[in-house]
Short mmCIF file of C-alpha atoms in Angstrom, two decimals:
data_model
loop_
_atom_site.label_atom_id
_atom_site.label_comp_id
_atom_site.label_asym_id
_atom_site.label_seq_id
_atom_site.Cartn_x
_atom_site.Cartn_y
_atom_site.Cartn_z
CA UNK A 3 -91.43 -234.67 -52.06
CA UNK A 4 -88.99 -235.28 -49.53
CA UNK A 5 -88.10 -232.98 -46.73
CA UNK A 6 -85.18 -232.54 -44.09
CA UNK A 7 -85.74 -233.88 -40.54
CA UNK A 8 -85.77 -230.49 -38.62
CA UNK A 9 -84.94 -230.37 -34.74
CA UNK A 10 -85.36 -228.08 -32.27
CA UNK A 11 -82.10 -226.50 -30.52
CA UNK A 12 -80.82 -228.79 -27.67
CA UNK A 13 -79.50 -226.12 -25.75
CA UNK A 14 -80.61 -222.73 -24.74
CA UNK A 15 -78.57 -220.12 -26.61
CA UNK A 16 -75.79 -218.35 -25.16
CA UNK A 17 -76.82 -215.05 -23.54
CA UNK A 18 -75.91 -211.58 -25.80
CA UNK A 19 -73.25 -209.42 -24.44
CA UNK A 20 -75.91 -206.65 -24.16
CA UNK A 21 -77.33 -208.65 -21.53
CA UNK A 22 -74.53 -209.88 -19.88
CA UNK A 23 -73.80 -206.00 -19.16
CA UNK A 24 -77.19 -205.06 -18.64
CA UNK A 25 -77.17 -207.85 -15.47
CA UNK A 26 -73.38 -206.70 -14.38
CA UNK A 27 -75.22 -203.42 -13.26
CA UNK A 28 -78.30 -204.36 -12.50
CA UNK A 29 -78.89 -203.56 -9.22
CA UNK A 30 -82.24 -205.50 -8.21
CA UNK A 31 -81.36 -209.81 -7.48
CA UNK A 32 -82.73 -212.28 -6.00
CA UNK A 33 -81.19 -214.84 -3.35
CA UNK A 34 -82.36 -217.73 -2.57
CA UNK A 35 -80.72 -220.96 -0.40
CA UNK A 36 -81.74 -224.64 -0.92
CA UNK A 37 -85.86 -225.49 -1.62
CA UNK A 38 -86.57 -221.67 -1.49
CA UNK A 39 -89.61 -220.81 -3.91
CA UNK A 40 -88.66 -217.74 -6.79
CA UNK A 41 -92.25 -218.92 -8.34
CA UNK A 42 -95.58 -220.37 -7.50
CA UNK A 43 -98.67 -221.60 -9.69
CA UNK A 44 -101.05 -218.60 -10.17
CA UNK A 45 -98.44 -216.27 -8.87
CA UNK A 46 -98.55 -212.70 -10.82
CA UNK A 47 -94.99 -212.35 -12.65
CA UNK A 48 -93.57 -209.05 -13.14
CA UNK A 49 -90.17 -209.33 -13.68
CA UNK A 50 -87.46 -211.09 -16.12
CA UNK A 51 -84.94 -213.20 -14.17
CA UNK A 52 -81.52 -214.60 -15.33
CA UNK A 53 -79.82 -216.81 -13.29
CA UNK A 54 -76.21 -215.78 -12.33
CA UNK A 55 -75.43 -218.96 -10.54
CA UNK A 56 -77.10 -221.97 -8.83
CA UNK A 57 -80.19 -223.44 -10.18
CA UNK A 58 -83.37 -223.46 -10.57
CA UNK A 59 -86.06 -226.74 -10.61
CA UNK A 60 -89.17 -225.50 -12.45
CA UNK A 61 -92.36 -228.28 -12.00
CA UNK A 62 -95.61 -228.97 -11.99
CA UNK A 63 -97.86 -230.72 -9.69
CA UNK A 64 -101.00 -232.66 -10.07
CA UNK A 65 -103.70 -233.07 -7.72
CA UNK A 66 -102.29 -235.88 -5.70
CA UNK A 67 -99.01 -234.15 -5.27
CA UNK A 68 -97.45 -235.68 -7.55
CA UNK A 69 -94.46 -233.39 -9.06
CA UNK A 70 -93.12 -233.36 -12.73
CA UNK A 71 -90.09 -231.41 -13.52
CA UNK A 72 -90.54 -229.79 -16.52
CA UNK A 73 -86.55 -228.17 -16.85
CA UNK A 74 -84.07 -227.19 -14.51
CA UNK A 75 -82.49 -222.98 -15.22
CA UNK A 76 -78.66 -222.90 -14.99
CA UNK A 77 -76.13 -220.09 -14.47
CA UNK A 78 -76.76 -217.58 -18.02
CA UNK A 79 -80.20 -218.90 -18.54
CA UNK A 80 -83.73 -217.67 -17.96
CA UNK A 81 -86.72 -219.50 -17.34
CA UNK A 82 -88.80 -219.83 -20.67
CA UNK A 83 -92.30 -219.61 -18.48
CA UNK A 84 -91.37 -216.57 -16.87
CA UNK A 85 -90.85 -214.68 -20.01
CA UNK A 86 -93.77 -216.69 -21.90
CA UNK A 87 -96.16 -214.86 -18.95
CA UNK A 88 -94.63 -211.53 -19.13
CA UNK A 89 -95.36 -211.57 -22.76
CA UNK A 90 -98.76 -212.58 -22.28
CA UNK A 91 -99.65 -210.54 -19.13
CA UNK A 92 -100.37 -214.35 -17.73
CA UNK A 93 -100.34 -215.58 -14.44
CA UNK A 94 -97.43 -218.84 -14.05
CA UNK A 95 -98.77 -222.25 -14.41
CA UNK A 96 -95.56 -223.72 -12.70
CA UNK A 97 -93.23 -223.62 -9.64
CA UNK A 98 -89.49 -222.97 -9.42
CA UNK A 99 -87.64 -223.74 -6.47
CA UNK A 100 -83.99 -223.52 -5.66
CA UNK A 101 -82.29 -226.71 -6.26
CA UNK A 102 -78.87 -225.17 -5.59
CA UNK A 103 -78.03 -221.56 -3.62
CA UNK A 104 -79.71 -218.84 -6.49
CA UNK A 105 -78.71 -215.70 -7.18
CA UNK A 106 -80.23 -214.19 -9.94
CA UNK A 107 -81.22 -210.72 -11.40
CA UNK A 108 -84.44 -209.28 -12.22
CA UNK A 109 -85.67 -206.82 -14.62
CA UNK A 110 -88.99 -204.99 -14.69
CA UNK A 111 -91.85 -206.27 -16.82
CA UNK A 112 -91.24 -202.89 -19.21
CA UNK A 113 -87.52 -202.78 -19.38
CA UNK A 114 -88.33 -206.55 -20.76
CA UNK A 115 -90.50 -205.51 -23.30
CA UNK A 116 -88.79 -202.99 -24.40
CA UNK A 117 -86.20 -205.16 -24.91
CA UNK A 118 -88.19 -207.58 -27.41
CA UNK A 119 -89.43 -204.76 -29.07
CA UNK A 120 -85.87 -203.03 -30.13
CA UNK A 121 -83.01 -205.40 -29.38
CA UNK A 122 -82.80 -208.66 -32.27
CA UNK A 123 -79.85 -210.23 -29.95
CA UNK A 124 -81.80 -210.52 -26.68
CA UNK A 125 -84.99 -211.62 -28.73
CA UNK A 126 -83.25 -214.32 -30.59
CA UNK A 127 -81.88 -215.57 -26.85
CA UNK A 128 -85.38 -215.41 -25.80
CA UNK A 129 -86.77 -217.28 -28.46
CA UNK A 130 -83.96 -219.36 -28.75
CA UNK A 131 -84.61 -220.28 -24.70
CA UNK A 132 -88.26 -221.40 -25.81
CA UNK A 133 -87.61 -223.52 -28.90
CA UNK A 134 -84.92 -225.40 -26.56
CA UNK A 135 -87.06 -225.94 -23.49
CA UNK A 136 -90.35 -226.89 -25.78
CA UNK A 137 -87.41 -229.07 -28.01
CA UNK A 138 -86.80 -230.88 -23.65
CA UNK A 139 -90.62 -230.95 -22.68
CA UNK A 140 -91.50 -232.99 -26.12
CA UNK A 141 -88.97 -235.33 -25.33
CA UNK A 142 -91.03 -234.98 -21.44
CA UNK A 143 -93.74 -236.02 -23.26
CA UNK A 144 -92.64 -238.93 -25.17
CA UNK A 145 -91.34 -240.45 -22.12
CA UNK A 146 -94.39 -239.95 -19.85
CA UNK A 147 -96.59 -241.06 -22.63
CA UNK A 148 -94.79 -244.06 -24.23
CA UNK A 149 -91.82 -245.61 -22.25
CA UNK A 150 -90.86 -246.62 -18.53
CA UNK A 151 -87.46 -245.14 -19.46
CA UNK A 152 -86.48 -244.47 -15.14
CA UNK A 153 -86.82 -248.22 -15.04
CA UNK A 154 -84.53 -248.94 -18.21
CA UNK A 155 -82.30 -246.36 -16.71
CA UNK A 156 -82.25 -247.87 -13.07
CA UNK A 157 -81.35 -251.20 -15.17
CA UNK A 158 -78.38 -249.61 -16.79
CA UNK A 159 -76.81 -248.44 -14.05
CA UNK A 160 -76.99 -250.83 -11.71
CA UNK A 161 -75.61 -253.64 -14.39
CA UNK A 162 -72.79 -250.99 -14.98
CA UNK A 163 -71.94 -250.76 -11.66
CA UNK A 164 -72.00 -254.38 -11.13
CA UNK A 165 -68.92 -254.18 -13.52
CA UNK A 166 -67.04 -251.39 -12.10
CA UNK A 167 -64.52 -251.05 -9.36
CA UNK A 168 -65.02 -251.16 -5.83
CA UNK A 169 -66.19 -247.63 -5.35
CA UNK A 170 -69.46 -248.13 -7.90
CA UNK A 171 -67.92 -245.41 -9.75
CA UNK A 172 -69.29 -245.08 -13.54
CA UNK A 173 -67.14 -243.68 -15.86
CA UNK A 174 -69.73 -242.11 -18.65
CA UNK A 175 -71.71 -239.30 -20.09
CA UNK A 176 -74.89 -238.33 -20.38
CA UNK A 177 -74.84 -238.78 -24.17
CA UNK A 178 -73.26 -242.08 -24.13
CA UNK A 179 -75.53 -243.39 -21.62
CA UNK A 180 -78.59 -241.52 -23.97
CA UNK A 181 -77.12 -243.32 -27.05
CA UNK A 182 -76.84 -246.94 -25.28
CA UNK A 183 -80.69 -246.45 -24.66
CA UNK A 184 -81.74 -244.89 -27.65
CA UNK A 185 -83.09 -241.54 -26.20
CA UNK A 186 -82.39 -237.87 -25.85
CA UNK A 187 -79.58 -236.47 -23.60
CA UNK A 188 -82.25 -234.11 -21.85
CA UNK A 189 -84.34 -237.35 -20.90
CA UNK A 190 -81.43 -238.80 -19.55
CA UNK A 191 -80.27 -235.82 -17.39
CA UNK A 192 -83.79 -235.57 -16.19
CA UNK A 193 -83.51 -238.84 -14.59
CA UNK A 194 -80.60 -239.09 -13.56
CA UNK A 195 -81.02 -235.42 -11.20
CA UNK A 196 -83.89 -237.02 -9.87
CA UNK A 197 -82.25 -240.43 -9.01
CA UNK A 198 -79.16 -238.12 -7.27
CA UNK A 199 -82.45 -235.96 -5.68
CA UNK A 200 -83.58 -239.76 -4.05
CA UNK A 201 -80.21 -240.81 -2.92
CA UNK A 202 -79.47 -243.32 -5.78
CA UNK A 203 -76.23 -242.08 -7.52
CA UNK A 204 -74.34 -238.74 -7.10
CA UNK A 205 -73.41 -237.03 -10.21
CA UNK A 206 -69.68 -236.01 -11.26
CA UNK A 207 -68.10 -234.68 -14.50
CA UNK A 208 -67.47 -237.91 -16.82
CA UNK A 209 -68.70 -240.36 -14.07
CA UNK A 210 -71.65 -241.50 -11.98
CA UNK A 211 -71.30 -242.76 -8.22
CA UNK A 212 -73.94 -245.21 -7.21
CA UNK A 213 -74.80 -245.03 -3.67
CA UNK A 214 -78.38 -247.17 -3.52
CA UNK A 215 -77.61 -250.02 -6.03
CA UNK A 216 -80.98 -251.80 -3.98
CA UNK A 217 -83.01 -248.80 -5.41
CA UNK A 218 -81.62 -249.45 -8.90
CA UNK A 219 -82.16 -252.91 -8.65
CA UNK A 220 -85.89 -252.29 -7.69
CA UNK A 221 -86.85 -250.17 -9.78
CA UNK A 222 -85.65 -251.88 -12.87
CA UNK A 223 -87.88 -254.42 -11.87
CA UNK A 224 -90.73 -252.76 -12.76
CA UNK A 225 -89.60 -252.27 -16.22
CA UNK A 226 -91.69 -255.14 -17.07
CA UNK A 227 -91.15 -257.59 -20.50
#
């Protein structure tokens, strides 16, 4: 018997217009400027945030220090974890830190609930937000486990900008460069914030600026055979 490949939404869903009215008058938000913390590990969470603009960088960190980011929470979305704890009564296993100026809204724990309970449109964004971000985290996984994709990446981009004009500008996507490699999108993106986060490149719409093409260069290689 053969059966459909099934996939997990790429994307978080877009918010219900309940919501979007519920946060228009919501009183109660949050602001927060540059490497401001909204969340720590083992914090208590109590309320249901939706960011309004900015973003948030939600990680994890090992023993040595060593960070992972898990998924970054953009204007209209929420963070999966946070409402994963509420639901649970559970305390967060991550950190979220402003990566760009925050504002974002916040609902009590019960006004939540309620919300899953009685309203089908805000639980299929919920849901929908979890199946997306477990959908990014498996592709996390595949590339911790199995690949050395930053130093394939690194590769890439500093052939490509070998090639380009004078300016080391990159005229691209995030899904072409994802289909030249053979990956996911979300992989991609992942990297490529946290090679703009070192200094490496600086991210535009349709293009990539590389301003360290001797980090590039170095880091491909340790991509190895």
């Amino acid at each position: 018997m053969e059966y459909a490949q099934q996939r997990l939404p790429a994307n978080p869903p877009a918010m219900p217009e309940f919501l979007n009215r519920e946060i228009r008058r919501c009183p109660r938000r949050a602001r927060l400027q540059v490497g401001q913390t909204f969340l720590c590990t083992g914090d208590d969470v109590d309320v249901f945030a939706v960011v309004v603009t900015g973003s948030l960088r939600v990680f994890t960190a090992g023993g040595t220090g060593r960070e992972i980011t898990l998924y970054s929470v953009g204007p209209g979305e929420s963070c999966m974890i946070n409402a994963l704890c509420l639901i649970a009564g559970a305390s967060s296993p991550v950190t979220a830190i402003a990566e760009e100026p925050v504002e974002a809204v916040l609902f009590p724990r019960r006004v939540f609930v309620d919300w899953l309970a009685e309203r089908p449109d805000v639980r299929a964004f919920v849901f929908g937000d979890v199946a997306a971000r477990v959908g990014s985290m498996m592709a996390l996984i595949e590339e911790i486990a199995f690949q050395r994709l930053d130093c394939r990446l690194a590769g890439y981009l500093y052939q490509r900008s070998a090639r380009a004009a004078a300016d080391d500008e990159i005229a691209t996507t995030h899904d072409a460069i994802a289909g030249d490699l053979g990956t996911a999108r979300e992989v991609v993106s992942r990297l490529l914030k946290s090679f703009e986060r070192q200094g490496a490149i600086a991210l535009g719409r349709g293009a990539i600026r590389v301003r360290n093409p001797e980090f590039l260069r170095e880091l491909a290689q340790g991509a190895g055979p």
